[in-house]
Coordinates of C-alpha atoms and ligand atoms in Angstrom, one line a residue:
X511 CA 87.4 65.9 95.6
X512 CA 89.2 62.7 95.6
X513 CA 91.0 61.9 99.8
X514 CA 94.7 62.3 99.5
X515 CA 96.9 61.5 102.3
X516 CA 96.7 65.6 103.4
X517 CA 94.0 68.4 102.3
X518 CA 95.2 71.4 101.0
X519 CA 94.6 74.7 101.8
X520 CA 93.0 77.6 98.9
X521 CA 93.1 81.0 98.9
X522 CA 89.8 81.9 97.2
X523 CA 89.2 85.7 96.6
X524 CA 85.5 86.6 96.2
X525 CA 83.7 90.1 94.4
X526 CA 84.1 93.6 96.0
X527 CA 80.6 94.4 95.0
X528 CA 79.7 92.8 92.1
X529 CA 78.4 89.1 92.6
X530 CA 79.9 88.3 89.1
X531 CA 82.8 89.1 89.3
X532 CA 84.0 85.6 90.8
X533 CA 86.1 83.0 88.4
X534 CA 85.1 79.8 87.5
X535 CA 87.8 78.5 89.1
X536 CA 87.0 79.6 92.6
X537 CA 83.2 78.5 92.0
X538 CA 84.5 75.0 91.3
X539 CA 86.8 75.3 94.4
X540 CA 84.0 76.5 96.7
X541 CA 81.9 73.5 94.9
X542 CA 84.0 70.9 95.5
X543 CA 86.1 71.4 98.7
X544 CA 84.8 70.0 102.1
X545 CA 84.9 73.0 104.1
X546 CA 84.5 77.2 103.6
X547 CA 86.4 79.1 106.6
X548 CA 84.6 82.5 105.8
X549 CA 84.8 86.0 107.6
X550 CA 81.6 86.3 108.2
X551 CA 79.3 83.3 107.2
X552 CA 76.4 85.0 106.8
X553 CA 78.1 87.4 104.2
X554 CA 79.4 84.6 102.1
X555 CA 76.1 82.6 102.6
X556 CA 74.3 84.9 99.9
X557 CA 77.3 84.3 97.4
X558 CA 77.0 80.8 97.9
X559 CA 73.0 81.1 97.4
X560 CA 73.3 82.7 94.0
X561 CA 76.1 79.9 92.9
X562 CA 74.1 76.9 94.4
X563 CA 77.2 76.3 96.3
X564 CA 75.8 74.2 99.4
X565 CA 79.1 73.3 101.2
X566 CA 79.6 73.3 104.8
X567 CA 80.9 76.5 106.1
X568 CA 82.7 77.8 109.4
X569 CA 83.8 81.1 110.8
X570 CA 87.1 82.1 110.3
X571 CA 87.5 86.0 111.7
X572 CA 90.2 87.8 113.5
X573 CA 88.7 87.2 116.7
X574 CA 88.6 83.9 116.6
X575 CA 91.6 83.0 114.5
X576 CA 94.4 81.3 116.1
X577 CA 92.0 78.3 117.5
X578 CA 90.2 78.2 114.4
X579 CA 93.9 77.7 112.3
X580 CA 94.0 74.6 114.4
X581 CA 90.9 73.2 113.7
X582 CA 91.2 73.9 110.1
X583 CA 95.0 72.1 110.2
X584 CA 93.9 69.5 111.5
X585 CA 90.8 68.3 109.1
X586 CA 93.8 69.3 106.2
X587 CA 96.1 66.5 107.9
X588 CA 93.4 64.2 108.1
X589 CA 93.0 64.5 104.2
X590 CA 90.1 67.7 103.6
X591 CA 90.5 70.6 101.1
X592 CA 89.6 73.9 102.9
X593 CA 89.1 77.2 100.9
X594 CA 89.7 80.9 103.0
X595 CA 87.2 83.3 101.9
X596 CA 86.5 87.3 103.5
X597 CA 83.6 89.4 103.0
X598 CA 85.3 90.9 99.9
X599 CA 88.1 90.7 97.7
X600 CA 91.6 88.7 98.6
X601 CA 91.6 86.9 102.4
X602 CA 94.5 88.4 103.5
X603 CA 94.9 91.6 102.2
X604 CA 93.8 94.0 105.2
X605 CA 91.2 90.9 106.1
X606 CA 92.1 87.5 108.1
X607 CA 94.1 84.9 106.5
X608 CA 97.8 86.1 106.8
X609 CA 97.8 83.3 110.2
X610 CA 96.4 80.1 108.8
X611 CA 98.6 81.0 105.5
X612 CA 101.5 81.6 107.6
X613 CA 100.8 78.3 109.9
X614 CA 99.8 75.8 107.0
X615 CA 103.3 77.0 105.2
X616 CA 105.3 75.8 108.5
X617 CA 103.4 72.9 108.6
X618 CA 104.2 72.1 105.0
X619 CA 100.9 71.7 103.9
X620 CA 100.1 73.1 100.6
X621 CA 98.8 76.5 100.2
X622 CA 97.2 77.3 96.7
X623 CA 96.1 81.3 96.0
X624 CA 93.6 81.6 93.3
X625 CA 94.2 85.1 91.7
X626 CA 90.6 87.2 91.5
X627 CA 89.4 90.5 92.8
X628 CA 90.9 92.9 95.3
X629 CA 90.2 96.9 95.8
X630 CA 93.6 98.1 96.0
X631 CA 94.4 96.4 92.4
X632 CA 91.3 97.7 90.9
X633 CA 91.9 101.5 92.1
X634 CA 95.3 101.7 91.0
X635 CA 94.7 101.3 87.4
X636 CA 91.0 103.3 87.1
X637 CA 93.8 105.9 89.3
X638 CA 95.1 107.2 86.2
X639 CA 98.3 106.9 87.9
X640 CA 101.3 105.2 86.6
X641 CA 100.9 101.6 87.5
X642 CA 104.2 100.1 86.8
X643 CA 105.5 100.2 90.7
X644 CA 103.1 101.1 94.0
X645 CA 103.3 101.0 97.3
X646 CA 100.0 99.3 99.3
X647 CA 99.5 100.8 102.7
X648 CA 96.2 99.4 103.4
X649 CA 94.7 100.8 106.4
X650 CA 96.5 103.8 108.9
X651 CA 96.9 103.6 113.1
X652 CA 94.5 104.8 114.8
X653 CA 96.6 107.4 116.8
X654 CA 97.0 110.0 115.6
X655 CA 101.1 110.3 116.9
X656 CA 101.6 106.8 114.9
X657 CA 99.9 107.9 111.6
X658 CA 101.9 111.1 111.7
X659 CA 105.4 108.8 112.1
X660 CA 104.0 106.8 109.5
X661 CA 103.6 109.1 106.9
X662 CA 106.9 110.6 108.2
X663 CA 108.3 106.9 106.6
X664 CA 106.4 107.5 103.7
X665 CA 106.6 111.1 103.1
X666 CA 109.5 110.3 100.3
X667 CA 108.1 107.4 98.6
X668 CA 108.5 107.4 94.6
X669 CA 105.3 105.5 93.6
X670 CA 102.0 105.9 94.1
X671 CA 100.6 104.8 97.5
X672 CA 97.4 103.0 98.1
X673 CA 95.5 103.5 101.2
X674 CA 92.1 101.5 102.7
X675 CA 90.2 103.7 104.6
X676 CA 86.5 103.8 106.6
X677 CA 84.3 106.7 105.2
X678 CA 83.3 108.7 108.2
X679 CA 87.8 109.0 108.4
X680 CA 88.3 109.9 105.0
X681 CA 88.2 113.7 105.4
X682 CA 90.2 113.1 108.3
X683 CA 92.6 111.4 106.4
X684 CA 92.7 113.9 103.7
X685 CA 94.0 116.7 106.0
X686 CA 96.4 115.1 107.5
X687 CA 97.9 114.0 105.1
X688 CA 97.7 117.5 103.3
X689 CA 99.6 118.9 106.5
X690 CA 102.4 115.8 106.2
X691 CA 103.2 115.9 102.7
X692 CA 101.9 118.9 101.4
X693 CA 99.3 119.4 98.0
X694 CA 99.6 115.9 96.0
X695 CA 97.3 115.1 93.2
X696 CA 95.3 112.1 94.7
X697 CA 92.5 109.4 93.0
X698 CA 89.9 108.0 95.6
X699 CA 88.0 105.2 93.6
X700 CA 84.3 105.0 95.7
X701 CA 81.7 101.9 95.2
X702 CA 84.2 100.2 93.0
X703 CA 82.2 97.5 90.8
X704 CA 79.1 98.7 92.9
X705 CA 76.0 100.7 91.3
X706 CA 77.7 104.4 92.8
X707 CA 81.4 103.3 91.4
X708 CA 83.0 106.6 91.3
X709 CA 86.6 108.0 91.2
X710 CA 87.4 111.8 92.2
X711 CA 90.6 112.6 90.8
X712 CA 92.5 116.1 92.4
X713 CA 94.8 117.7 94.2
X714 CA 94.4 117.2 98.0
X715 CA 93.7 121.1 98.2
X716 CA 90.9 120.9 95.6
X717 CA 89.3 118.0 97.3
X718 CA 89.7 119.1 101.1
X719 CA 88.3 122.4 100.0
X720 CA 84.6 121.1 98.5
X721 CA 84.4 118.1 100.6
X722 CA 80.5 118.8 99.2
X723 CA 81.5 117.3 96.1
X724 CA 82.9 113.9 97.9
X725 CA 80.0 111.5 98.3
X726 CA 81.9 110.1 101.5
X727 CA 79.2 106.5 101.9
X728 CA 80.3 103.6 100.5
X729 CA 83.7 102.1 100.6
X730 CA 87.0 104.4 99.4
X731 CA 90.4 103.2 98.2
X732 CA 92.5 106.1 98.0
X733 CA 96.2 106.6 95.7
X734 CA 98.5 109.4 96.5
X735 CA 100.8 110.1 94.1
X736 CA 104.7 109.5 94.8
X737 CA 107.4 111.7 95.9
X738 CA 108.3 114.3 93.0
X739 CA 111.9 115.1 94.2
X740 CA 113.2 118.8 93.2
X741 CA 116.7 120.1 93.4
X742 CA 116.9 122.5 96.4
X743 CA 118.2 125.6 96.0
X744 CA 120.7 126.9 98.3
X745 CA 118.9 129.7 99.4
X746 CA 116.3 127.3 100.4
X747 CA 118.2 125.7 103.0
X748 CA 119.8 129.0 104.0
X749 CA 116.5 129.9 104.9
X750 CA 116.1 126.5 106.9
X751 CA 119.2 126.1 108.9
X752 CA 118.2 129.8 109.9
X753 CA 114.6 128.6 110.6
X754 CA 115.8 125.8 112.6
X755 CA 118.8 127.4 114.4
X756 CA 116.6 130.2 115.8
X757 CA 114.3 127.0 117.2
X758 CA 117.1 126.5 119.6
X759 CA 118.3 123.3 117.5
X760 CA 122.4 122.6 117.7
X761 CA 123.9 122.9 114.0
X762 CA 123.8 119.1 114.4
X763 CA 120.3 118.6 115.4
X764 CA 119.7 121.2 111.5
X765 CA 121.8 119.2 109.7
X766 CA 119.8 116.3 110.4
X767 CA 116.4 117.5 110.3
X768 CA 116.9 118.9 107.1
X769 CA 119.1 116.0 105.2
X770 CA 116.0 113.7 106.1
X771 CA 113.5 116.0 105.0
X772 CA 115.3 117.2 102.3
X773 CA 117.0 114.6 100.7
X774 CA 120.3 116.9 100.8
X775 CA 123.7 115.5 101.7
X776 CA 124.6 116.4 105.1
X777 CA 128.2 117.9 104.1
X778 CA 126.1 120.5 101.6
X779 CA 124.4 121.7 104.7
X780 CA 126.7 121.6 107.4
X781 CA 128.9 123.7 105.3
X782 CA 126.5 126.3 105.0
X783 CA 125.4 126.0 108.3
X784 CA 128.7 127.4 109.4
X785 CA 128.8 130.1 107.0
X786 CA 125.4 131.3 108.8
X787 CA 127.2 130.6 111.7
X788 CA 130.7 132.8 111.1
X789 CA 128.6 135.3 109.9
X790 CA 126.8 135.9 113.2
X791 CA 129.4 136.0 115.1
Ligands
LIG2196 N1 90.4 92.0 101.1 C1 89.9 93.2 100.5 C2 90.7 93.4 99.2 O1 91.2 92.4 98.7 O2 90.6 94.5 98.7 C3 90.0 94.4 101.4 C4 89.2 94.3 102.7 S1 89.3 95.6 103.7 C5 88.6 95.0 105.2 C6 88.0 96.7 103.2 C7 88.5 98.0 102.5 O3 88.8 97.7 101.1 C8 87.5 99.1 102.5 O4 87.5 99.9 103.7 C9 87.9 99.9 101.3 O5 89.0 100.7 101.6 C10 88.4 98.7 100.3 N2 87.3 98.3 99.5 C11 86.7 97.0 99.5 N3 85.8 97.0 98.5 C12 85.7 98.2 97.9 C13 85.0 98.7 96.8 N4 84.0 98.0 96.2 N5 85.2 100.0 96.4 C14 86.2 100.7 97.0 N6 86.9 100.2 98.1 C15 86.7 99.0 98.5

């Protein structure tokens, strides 16, 4: 590439599985820039192999990140183009990037994304799911106490949500989400682009229920449908200021609990909290 006073920086997204599917754009990139910060070097060196691609690459993971942005800046100031690639799919989404991207921004350099694969993207639309608005999650806390107030965030969500997950969690993951929000229909799109490309489409009960019929190897995205919101009848709360009140809660403590989980107005329930009330005493 021709020296310019600074380098700039690309963004260069690379297959999920299958080695084709890269754009002849981001071969050219990967061709012509003077350095490759990749994940994992020796993952990216059998991409460059089957392109003939034989520029000089460098690690660029989350362990080693912050000093590596540094080093990378600094050949871009001095004039070199650098391209970003992970293991799979877009560097940056739920993979390293999001520093140096972040950094050469600040530093005014310029930042160029070339659009190409990524899971998430992919598994939405084989999802069967309305695609027109979705909500990416990527991959869940570890603990257990912060998945459960995540999905407490989540729980009323309109649009489909896309997680990542690691196979040996994905049952896991399945259950407890099933005792969060209940029986959702759900899409987990497996091996996507890969040989085993699969996509189990159910409800969370039917697919909890024969976990036989899950191949869980390979790599899992995994789309929840949205939030279905139904009118509440007012029996229905009745029945939960009652449940909540003979927990011990305060009427205000109810009124809270259930307007969150509910969706109700707070007035709608307070008032019939102290009908339930009057008529105890
Ligand atoms: N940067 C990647 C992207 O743009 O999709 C995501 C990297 S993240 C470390 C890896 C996760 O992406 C996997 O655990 C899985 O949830 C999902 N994933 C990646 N490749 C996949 C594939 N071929 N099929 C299904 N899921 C995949």
């Amino acid at each position: 590439m021709a020296k310019k006073d600074k380098g700039r920086l690309f963004i260069v997204p690379t297959p999920i599985g299958n080695l084709e599917d890269i754009t002849l754009r981001a071969l050219r990139i990967l061709k012509e820039v003077d350095l490759i910060a990749a994940e994992d070097t020796r993952v990216t060196y059998k991409l460059l192999q089957k392109y003939e691609i034989k520029t000089p690459m460098i690690s660029y993971h989350k362990f080693n990140e912050r000093e590596r942005t540094a080093r990378i800046l600094d050949l871009i100031a001095s004039g070199g183009d650098v391209a970003i690639v992970s293991d799979a799919g877009t560097p940056g989404i739920s993979d390293p990037a999001y520093i140096i991207i972040r950094e050469a921004i600040t530093q005014g350099y310029h930042v160029c994304a070339l659009p190409g694969p990524t899971a998430l993207i992919a598994a939405m639309v084989i999802s069967g799911f309305n695609p027109d608005s979705f909500y990416f999650v990527g991959f869940i806390p570890e603990k257990e106490s912060l998945i459960r107030k995540l999905f407490d965030q989540l729980r009323t969500v309109r649009v489909p949500l896309i997680f990542y997950e690691a196979p040996h969690r994905l049952l896991d993951f399945l259950t407890l989400l099933r005792s969060n929000w209940g029986n959702r229909e759900i899409a987990i799109a497996r091996e996507i682009s890969k040989i085993h490309e699969s996509v189990y489409r159910g409800t969370l009960d039917e697919l909890i229920a024969y976990p036989d019929r899950l191949n869980l190897k390979g790599e899992f995205v995994i789309v929840v449908a949205g939030y279905i919101p139904h009118e509440i009848s007012e029996n229905e709360i009745l029945e939960k200021i009652t449940f909540y009140l003979d927990q011990g809660c305060t009427l205000k403590e109810t009124v809270k609990k259930i307007s969150e989980s509910c969706q109700v107005g707070k007035n709608r329930i307070y008032r019939l909290g102290l009908k339930i009330k009057k008529t105890n005493c």
